mmCIF file of C-alpha atoms in Angstrom:
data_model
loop_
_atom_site.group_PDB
_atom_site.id
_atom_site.type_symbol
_atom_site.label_atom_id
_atom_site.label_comp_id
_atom_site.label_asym_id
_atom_site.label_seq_id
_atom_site.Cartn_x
_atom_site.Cartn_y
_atom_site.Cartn_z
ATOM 1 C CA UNK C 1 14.039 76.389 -39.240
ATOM 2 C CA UNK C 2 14.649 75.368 -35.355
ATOM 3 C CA UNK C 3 16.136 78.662 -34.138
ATOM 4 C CA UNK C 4 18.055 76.828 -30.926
ATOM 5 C CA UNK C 5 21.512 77.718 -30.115
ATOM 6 C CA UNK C 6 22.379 74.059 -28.909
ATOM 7 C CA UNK C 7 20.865 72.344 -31.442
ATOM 8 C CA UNK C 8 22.019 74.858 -34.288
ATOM 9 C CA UNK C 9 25.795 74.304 -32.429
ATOM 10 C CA UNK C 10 25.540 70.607 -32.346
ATOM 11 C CA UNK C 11 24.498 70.279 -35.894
ATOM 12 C CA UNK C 12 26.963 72.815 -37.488
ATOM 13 C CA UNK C 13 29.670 71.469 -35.406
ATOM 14 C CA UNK C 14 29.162 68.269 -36.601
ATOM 15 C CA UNK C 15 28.495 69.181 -39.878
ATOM 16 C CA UNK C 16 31.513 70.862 -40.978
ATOM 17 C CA UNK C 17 33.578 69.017 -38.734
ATOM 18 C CA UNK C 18 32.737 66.103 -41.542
ATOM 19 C CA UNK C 19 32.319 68.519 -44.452
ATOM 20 C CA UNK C 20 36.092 69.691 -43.826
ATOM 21 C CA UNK C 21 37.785 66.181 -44.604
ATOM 22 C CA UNK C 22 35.904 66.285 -48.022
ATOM 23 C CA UNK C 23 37.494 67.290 -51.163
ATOM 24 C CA UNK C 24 34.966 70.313 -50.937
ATOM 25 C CA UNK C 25 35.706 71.405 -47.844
ATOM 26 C CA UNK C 26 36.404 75.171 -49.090
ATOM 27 C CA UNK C 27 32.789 75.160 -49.148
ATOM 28 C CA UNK C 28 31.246 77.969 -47.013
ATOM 29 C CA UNK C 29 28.952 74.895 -45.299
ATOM 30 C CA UNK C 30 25.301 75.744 -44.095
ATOM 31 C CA UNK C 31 23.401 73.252 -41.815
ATOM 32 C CA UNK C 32 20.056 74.004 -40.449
ATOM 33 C CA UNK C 33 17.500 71.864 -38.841
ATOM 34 C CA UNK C 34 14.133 71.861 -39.928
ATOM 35 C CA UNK C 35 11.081 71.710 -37.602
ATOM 36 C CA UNK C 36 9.359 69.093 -39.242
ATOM 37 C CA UNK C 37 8.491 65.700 -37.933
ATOM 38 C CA UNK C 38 8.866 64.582 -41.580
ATOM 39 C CA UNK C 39 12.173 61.821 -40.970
ATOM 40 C CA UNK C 40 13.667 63.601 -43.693
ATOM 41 C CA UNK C 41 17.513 65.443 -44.728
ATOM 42 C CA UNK C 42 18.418 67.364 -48.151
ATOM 43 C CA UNK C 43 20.898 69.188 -49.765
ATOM 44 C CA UNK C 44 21.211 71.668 -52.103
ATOM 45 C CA UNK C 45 23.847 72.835 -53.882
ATOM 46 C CA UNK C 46 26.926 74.491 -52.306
ATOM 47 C CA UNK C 47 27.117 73.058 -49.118
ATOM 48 C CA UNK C 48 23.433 73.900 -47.497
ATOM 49 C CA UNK C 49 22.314 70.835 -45.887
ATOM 50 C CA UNK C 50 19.199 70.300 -43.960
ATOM 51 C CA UNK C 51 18.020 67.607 -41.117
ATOM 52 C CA UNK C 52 14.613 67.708 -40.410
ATOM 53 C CA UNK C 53 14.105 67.536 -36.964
ATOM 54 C CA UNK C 54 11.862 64.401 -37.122
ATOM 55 C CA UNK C 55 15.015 62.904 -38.263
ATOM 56 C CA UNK C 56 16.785 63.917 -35.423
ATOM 57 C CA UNK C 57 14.133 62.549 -32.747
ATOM 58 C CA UNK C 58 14.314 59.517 -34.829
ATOM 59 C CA UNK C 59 18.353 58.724 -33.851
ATOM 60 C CA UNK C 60 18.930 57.168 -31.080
ATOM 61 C CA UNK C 61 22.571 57.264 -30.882
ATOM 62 C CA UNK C 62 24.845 60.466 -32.010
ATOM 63 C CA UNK C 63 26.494 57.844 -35.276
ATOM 64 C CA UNK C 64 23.430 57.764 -36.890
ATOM 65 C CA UNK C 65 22.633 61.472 -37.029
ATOM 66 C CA UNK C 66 26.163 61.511 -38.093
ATOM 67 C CA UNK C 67 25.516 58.918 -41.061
ATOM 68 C CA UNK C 68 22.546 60.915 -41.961
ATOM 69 C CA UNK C 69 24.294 64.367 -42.253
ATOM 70 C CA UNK C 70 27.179 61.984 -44.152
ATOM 71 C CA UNK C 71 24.867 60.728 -46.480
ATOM 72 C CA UNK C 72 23.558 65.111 -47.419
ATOM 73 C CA UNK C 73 27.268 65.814 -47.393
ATOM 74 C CA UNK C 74 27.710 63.439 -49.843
ATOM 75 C CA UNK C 75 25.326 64.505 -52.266
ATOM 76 C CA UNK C 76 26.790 68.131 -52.039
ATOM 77 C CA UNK C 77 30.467 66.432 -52.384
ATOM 78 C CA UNK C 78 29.521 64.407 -56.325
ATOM 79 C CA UNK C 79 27.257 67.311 -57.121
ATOM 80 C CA UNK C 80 24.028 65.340 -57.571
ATOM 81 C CA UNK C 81 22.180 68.522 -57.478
ATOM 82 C CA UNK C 82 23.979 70.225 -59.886
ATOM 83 C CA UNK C 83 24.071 67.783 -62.155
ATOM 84 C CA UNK C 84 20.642 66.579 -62.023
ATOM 85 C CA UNK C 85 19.657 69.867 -63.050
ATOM 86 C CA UNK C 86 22.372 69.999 -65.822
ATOM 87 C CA UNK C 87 20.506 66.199 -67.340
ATOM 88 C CA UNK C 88 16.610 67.958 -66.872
ATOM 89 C CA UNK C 89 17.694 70.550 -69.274
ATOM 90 C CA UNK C 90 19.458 68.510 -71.904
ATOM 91 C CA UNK C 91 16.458 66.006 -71.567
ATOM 92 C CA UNK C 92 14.025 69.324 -72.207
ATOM 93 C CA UNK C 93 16.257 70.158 -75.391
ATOM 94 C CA UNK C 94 16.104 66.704 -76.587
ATOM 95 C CA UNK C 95 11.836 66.798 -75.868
ATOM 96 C CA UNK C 96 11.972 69.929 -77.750
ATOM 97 C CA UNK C 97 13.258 68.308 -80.698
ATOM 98 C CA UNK C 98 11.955 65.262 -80.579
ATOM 99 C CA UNK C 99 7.925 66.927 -80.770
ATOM 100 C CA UNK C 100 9.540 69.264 -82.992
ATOM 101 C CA UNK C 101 10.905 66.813 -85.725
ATOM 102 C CA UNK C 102 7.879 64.471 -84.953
ATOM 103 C CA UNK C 103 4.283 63.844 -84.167
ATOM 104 C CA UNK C 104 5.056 62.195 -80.823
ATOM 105 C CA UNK C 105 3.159 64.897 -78.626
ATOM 106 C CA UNK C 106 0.453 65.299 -80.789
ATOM 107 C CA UNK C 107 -1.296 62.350 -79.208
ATOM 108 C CA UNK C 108 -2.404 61.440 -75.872
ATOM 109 C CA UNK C 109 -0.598 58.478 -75.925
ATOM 110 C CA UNK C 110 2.771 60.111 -77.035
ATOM 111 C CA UNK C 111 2.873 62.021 -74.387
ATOM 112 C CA UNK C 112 2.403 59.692 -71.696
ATOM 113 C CA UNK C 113 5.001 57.393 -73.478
ATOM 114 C CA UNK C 114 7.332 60.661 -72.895
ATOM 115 C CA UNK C 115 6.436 60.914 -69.184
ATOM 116 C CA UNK C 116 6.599 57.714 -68.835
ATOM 117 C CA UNK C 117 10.378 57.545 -70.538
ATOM 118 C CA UNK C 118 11.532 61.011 -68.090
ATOM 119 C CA UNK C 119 10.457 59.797 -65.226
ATOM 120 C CA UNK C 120 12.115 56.418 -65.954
ATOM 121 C CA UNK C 121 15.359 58.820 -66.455
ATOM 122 C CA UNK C 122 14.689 60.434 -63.245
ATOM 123 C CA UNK C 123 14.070 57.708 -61.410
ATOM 124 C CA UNK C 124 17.537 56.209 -62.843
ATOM 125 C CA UNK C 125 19.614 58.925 -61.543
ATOM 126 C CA UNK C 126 18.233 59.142 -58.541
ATOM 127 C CA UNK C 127 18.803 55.658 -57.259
ATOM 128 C CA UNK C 128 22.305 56.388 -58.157
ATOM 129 C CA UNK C 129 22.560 59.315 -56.537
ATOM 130 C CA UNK C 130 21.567 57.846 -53.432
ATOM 131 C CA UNK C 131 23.546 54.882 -53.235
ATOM 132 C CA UNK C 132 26.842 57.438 -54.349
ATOM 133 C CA UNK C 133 25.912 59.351 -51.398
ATOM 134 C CA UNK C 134 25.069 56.378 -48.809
ATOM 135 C CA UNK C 135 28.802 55.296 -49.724
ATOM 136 C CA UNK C 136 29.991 58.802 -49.430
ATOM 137 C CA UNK C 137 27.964 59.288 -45.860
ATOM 138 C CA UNK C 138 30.539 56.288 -44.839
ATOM 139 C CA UNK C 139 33.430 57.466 -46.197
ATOM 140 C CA UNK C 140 32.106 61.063 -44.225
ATOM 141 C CA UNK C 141 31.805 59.245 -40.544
ATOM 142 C CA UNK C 142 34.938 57.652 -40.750
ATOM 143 C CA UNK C 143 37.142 60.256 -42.150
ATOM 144 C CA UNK C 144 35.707 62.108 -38.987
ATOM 145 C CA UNK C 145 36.460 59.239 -36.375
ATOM 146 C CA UNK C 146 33.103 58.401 -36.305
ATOM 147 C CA UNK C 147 31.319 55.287 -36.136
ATOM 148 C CA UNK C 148 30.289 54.154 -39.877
ATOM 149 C CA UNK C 149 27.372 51.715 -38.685
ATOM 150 C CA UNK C 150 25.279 54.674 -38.243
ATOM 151 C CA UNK C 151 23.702 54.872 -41.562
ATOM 152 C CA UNK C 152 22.531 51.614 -41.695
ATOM 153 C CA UNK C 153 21.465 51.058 -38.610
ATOM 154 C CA UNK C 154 19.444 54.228 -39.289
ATOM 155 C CA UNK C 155 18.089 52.355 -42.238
ATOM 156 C CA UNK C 156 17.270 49.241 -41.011
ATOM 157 C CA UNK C 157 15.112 51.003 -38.347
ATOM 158 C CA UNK C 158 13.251 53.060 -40.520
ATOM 159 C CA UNK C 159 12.535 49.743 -42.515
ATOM 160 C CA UNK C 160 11.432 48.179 -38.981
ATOM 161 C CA UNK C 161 9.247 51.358 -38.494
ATOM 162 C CA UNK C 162 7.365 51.125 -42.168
ATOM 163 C CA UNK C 163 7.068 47.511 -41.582
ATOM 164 C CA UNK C 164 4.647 48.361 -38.142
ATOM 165 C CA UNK C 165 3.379 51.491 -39.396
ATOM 166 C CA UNK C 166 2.904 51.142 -43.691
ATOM 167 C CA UNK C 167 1.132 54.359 -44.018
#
């Protein structure tokens, strides 16, 4: 964690000053930066949302580190985290039956064909997820007053960025 007073003021100020015009704003809201050069955010559930600070020398302009902490806020807002965990274990009950009641895992081949069928499921929410919580990082800025082109033009330079530098 970046122990800075401006930086921890900037981000928590702007963090819960978007977090309050959600429907969870009686959240007790937690933002930290990272230091990590990783150009990377998360959430986790109950309002704990971190920037990475590789993310944050990333931005040029103050809307997209708004977009990005938009986007977290999201996630925390529709509960992807929560329910993500909620699917794993009804998919692990449903694997427990299903090498229970058959052969399926007895074979090298059956279980790959079950690996290949969660991560398929995984994959599937997760795409979701993310586009749920791009929309709700939009909703986020504006509700705020702030610029909504953030986000995307966030995007569009990280796709720039891969597109010089693959690896």
């Amino acid at each position: 964690i970046v122990h800075d007073s401006v930086v921890d003021l900037f981000v928590t100020e702007l963090g819960r000053s978007m977090a309050s015009k959600t429907s969870r704003a009686d959240l007790d809201w937690r933002f930290e930066v990272v230091n990590s050069p990783d150009v990377n955010a998360f959430a986790l559930p109950g309002g704990f949302i971190y920037v990475n600070r590789g993310a944050i020398e990333q931005a040029d302009r103050f809307d997209e580190i708004a977009g990005i902490m938009g986007h977290e806020i999201g996630h925390v807002v529709r509960r992807h985290s929560v329910k993500q965990i909620q699917g794993q274990e009804r998919r692990v009950v449903g694997l427990v039956l299903l090498c229970t009641l058959t052969r399926i895992c007895h074979t090298i081949g059956g279980r790959v064909a079950v690996q290949v069928g969660e991560d398929a499921l995984s994959a599937k929410y997760s795409q979701h997820d993310e586009a749920e919580a791009d929309s709700e990082g939009v909703v986020n800025t504006v509700r705020a007053g702030i610029d909504p082109e953030g986000l995307p033009s966030f995007f569009e330079k990280l796709f720039e960025e891969k597109k010089r530098q693959p690896s």
